[in-house]
XYZ file of C-alpha atoms in Angstrom:
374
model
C -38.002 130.495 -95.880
C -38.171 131.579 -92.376
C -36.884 135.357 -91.886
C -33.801 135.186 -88.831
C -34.995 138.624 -87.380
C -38.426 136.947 -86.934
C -38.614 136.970 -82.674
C -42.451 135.219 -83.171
C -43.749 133.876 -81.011
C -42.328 136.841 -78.627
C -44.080 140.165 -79.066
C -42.312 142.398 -76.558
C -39.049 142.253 -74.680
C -38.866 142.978 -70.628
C -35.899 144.512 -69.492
C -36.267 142.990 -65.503
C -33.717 144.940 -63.077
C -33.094 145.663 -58.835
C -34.373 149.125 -59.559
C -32.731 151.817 -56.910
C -33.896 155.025 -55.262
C -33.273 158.864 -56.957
C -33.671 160.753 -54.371
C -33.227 160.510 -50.435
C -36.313 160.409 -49.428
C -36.395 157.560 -51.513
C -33.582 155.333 -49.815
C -35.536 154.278 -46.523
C -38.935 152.899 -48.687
C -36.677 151.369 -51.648
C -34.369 149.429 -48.754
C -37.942 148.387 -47.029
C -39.282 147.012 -50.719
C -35.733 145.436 -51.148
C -35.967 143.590 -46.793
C -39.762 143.348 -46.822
C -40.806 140.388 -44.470
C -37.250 140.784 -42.345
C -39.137 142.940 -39.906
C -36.133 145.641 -40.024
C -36.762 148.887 -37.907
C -36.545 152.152 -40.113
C -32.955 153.175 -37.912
C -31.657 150.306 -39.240
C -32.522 150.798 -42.662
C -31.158 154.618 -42.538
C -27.783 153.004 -41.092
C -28.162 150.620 -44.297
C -29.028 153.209 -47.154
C -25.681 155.431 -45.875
C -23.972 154.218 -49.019
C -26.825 155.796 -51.124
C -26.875 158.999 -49.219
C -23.324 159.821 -50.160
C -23.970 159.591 -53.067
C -27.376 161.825 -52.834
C -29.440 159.068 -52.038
C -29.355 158.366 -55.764
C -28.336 155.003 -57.033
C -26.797 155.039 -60.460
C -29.045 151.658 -61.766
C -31.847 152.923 -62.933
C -30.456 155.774 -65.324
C -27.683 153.101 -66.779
C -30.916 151.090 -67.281
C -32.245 153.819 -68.943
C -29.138 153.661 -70.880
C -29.379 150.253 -71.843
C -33.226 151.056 -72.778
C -31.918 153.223 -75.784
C -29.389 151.044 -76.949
C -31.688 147.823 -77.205
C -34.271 150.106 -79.047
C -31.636 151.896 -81.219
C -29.868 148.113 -82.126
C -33.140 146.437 -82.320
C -34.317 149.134 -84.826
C -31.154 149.425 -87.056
C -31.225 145.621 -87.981
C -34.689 145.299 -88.733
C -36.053 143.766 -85.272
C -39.827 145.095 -84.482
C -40.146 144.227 -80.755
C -40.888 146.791 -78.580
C -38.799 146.611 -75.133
C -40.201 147.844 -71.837
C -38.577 148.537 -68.272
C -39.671 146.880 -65.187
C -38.006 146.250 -61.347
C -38.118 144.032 -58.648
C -37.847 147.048 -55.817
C -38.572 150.498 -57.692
C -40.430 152.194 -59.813
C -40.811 151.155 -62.958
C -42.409 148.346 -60.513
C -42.463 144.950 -62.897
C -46.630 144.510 -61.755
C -47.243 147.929 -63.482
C -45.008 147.100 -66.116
C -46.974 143.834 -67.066
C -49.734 145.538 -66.647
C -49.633 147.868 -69.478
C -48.237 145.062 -71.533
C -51.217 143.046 -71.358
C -52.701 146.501 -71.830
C -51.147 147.250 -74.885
C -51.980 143.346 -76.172
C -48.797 141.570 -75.593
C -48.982 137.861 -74.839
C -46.077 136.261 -75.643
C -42.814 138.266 -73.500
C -39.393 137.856 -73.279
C -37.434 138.524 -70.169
C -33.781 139.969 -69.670
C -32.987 140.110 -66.352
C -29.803 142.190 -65.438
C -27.810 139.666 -63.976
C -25.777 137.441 -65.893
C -25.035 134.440 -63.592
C -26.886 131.444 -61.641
C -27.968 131.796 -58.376
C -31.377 132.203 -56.274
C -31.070 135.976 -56.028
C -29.880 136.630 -59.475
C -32.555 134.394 -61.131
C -34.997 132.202 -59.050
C -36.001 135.251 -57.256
C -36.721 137.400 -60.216
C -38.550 134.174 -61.691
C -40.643 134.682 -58.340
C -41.410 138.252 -58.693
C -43.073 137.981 -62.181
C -44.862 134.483 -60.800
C -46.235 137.272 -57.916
C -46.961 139.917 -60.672
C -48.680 137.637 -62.990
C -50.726 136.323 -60.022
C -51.750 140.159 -59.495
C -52.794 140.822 -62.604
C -54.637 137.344 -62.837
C -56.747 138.507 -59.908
C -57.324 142.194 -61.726
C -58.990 139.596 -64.031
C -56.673 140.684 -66.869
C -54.934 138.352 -70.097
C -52.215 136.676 -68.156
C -49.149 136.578 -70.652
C -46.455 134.031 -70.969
C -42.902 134.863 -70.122
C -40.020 133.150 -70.939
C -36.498 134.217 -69.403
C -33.459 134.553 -71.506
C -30.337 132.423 -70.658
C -27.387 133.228 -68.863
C -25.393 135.332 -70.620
C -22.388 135.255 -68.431
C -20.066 133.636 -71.596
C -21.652 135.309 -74.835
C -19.207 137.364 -76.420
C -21.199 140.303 -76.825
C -20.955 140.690 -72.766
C -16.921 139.239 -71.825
C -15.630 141.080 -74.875
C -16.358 144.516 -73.612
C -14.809 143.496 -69.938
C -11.732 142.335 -71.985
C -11.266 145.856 -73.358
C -12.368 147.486 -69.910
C -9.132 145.272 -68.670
C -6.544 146.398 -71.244
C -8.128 150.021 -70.670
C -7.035 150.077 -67.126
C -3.543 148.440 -67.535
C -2.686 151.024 -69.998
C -3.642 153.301 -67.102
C -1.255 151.960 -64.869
C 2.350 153.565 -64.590
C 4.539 151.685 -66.742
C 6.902 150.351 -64.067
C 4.050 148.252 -62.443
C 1.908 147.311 -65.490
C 3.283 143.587 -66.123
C 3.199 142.649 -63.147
C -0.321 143.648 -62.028
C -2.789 141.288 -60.452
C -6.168 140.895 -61.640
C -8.529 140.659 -59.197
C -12.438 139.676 -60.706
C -15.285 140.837 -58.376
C -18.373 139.696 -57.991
C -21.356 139.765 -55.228
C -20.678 137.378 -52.211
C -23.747 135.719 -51.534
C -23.811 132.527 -48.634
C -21.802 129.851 -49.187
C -24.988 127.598 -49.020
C -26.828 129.281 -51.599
C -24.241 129.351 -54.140
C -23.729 125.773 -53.391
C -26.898 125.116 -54.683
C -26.883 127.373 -57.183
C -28.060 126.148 -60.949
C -29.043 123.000 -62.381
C -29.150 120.461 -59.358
C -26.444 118.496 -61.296
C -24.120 121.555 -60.735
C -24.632 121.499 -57.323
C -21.663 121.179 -55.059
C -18.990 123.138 -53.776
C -19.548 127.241 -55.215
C -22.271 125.276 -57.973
C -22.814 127.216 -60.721
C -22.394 130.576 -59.322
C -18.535 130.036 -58.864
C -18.192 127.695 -61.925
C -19.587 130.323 -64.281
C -17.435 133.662 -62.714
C -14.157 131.431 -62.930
C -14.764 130.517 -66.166
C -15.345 134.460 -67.234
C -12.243 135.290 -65.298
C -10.329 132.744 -67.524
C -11.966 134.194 -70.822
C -10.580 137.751 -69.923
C -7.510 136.300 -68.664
C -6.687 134.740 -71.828
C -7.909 137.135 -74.243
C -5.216 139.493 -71.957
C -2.854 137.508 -72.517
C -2.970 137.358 -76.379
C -3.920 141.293 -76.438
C -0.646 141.748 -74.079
C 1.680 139.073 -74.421
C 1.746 139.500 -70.752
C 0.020 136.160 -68.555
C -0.979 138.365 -65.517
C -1.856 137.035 -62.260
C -6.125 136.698 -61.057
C -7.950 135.395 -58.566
C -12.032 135.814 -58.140
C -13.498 137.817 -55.234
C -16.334 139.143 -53.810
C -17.621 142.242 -52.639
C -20.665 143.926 -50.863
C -21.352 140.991 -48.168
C -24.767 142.287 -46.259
C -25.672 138.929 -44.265
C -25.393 137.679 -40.373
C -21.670 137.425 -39.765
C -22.162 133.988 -38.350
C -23.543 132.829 -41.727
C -21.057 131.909 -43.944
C -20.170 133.953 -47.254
C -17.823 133.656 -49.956
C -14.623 135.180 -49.822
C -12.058 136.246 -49.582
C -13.509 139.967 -49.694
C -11.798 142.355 -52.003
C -10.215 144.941 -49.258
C -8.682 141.504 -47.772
C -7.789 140.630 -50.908
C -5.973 143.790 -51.644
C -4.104 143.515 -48.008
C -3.006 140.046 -49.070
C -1.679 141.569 -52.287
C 0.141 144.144 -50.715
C 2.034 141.904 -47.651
C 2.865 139.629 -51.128
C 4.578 141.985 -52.741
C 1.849 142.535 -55.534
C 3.167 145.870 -57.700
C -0.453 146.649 -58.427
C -4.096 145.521 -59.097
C -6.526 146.144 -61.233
C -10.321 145.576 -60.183
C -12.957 143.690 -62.997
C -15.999 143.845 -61.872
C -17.328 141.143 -63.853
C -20.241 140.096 -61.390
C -22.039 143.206 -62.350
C -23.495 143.981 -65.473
C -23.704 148.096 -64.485
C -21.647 150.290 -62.760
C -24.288 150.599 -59.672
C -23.885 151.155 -56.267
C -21.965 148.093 -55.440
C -19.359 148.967 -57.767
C -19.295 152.580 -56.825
C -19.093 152.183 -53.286
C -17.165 148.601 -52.527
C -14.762 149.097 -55.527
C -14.539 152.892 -56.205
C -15.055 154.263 -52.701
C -14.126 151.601 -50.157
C -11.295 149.215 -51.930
C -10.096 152.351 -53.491
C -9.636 154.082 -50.138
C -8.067 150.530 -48.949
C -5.301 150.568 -51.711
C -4.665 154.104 -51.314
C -4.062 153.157 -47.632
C -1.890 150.478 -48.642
C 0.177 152.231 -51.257
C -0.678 150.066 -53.638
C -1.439 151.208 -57.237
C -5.128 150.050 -58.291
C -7.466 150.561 -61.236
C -11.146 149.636 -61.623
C -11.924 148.337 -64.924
C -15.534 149.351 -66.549
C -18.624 147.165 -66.470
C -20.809 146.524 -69.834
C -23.517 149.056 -69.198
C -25.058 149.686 -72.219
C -22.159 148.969 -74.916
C -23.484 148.474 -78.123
C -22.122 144.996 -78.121
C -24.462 143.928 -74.972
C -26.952 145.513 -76.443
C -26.448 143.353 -80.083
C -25.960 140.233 -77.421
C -29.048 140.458 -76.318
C -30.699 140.742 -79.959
C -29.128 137.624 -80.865
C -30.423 136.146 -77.258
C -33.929 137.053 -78.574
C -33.937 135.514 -81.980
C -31.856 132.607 -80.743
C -35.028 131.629 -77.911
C -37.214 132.305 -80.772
C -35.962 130.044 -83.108
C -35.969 127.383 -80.684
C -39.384 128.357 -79.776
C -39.970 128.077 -83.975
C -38.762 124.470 -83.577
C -35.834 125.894 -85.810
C -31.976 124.570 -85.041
C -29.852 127.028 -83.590
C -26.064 127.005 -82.478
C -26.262 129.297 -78.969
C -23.316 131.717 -78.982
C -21.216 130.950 -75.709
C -17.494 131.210 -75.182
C -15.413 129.204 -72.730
C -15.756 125.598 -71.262
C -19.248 125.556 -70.133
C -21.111 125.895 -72.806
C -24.334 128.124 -73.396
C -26.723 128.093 -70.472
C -30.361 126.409 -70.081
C -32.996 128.100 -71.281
C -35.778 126.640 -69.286
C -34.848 126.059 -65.296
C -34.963 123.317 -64.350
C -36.814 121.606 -61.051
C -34.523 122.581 -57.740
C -32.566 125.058 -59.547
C -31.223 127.512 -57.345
C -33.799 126.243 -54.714
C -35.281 128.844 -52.110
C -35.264 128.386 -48.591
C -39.196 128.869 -48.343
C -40.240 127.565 -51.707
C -42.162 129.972 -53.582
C -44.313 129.839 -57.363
C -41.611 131.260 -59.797
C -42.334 131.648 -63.434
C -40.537 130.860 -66.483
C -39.563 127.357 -65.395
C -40.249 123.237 -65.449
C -42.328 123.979 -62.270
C -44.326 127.022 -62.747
C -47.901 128.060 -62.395
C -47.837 130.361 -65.640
């Protein structure tokens, strides 16, 4: 009888992130990783990293992933799970090529990916599916083992990752004053990325009009919005938005933008918002800047009464989630039947990606798909 907590064929677990400077002298070369091949003059970059250098030039990502480190070794430990997880990022050190390379190093061949980010879309997945297609090319030419890697699903819908934004909801009503509390707004934030790539974001047979990317955040909104609702009694008022636009302002984005969104609120009549950060798995320097600093200085300007509800970060149930991610791939890997855990109307994600999904503008190898070298 086959053992549940056996992840075979998978020998390791990669924890795949942004990554994020600690220190200032670290902003200008982490925001030159992060626009390498834009040809973007160091005075621009310093005008850039400003948002890091309030905060010390110290971006709060790689300690919560540090965070989330423990708590998949501590959960993957306490229910039997021997699979030892490593750290590795797309723009910082850990830097994913020296990650791989002391997995091959220390004989893993068979590696599961978590990436931290939870939706479709090309810079949330195809582009971290292109970074370990470069890394595995660099360690090919090092003439070292070249491992297979296999990417987790979206997790955007399993419980273990809306149920803690649920209670990070109800947490910041109950901080509201009592007078505005029913009849707060919810307003879910996420990362605006061009209209055109989120239009082609997912599966091609999602593509349209937001694709996946919108289709998956609207259905997350509803989850919280419900599971409010029951909690509360109270059917509060949402609408998704985004945040931390970076692109040509003749390119279009998605909006509305959350300090619009707010002034919107305000001329309306709203008696107060709370802000769910639901694109984000972390409380990093989006959230800390565009919600805590910027929209917070916004609503104070406004008068209007606003709480920002917590991300996931490294709650224990995330951290369970992605055990049962793990053991789920594996058993399909097994050839085993499995039921994927996923809440709402769209069902658990692919595992495999799919031909075209989330297309790049310059198509590049990516691994862990239908069409990749590795």
């Amino acid at each position: 009888m086959s053992d549940p907590r056996d992840p075979a064929p998978y020998d390791a677990l990669l924890l795949l992130s942004f990554g994020g400077p600690e220190g200032p002298d670290d902003v200008v070369p982490f925001l030159a990783n992060v626009t390498r091949g834009r040809g973007i003059p160091e005075e621009r970059l310093k005008e850039v990293g400003k948002h890091y250098f309030l905060f010390g030039g110290v971006s709060p990502i790689n300690a919560q992933n540090r965070a989330l480190l423990d708590a998949l070794r501590e959960d993957f430990a306490h229910h039997g799970l021997e699979l030892p997880v490593y750290w590795g990022n797309r723009n910082w050190a850990p830097y994913l090529t020296d990650t791989l390379r002391e997995m091959v190093t220390d004989g893993h061949r068979r590696i599961a990916v978590l990436a931290t980010s939870a939706y479709a879309s090309y810079s949330g997945c195809r582009q971290y599916r292109e970074n370990l297609a470069e890394s595995l090319s660099a360690l090919e030419a090092e003439g070292l083992p070249v491992p297979r890697v296999d990417k987790l699903r979206h997790y955007f819908n399993h419980p273990g990752f809306v149920r803690p934004m649920v209670d990070g909801v109800l947490a910041s009503l109950a901080e509201l004053p009592e007078d505005v509390r029913a009849g707060a707004h919810l307003a879910f934030t996420t990362h605006s990325i061009p209209t055109a790539a989120a239009d082609t974001s997912g599966p091609v047979e999602t593509h349209g009009e937001g694709g996946s990317y919108v289709a998956e955040h609207l259905d997350v909104a509803r989850l919280i919005t419900e599971a409010v609702r029951e909690e509360t009694g109270v059917e509060h008022p949402w609408r998704l938005v985004y945040q931390s636009r970076s692109g040509a302002p003749h390119i279009p984005w998605l909006e509305p933008d959350i300090c619009d969104h707010l002034e919107t609120l305000h001329g309306e009549g709203a008696p107060a918002v709370v802000m769910a950060p639901i694109g984000f798995v972390s409380d990093h320097m989006e959230v800390l800047y565009d919600l805590d600093t910027e929209a917070t200085a916004k609503a104070a300007e406004l008068g209007l009464p606003v709480r920002r509800s917590a991300t996931v970060g490294a709650d224990p149930r995330f951290a369970a989630a992605v055990r049962e991610l793990v053991l789920e791939r594996a058993a399909t890997e097994q050839g085993r039947a499995v039921t994927p855990c996923a809440l709402g109307a769209l069902g658990a994600s692919h595992d495999l990606c799919s031909v075209n999904c989330c297309p790049a503008r310059a198509p590049k190898p990516a691994a862990a798909g239908a069409d990749s070298p590795f």
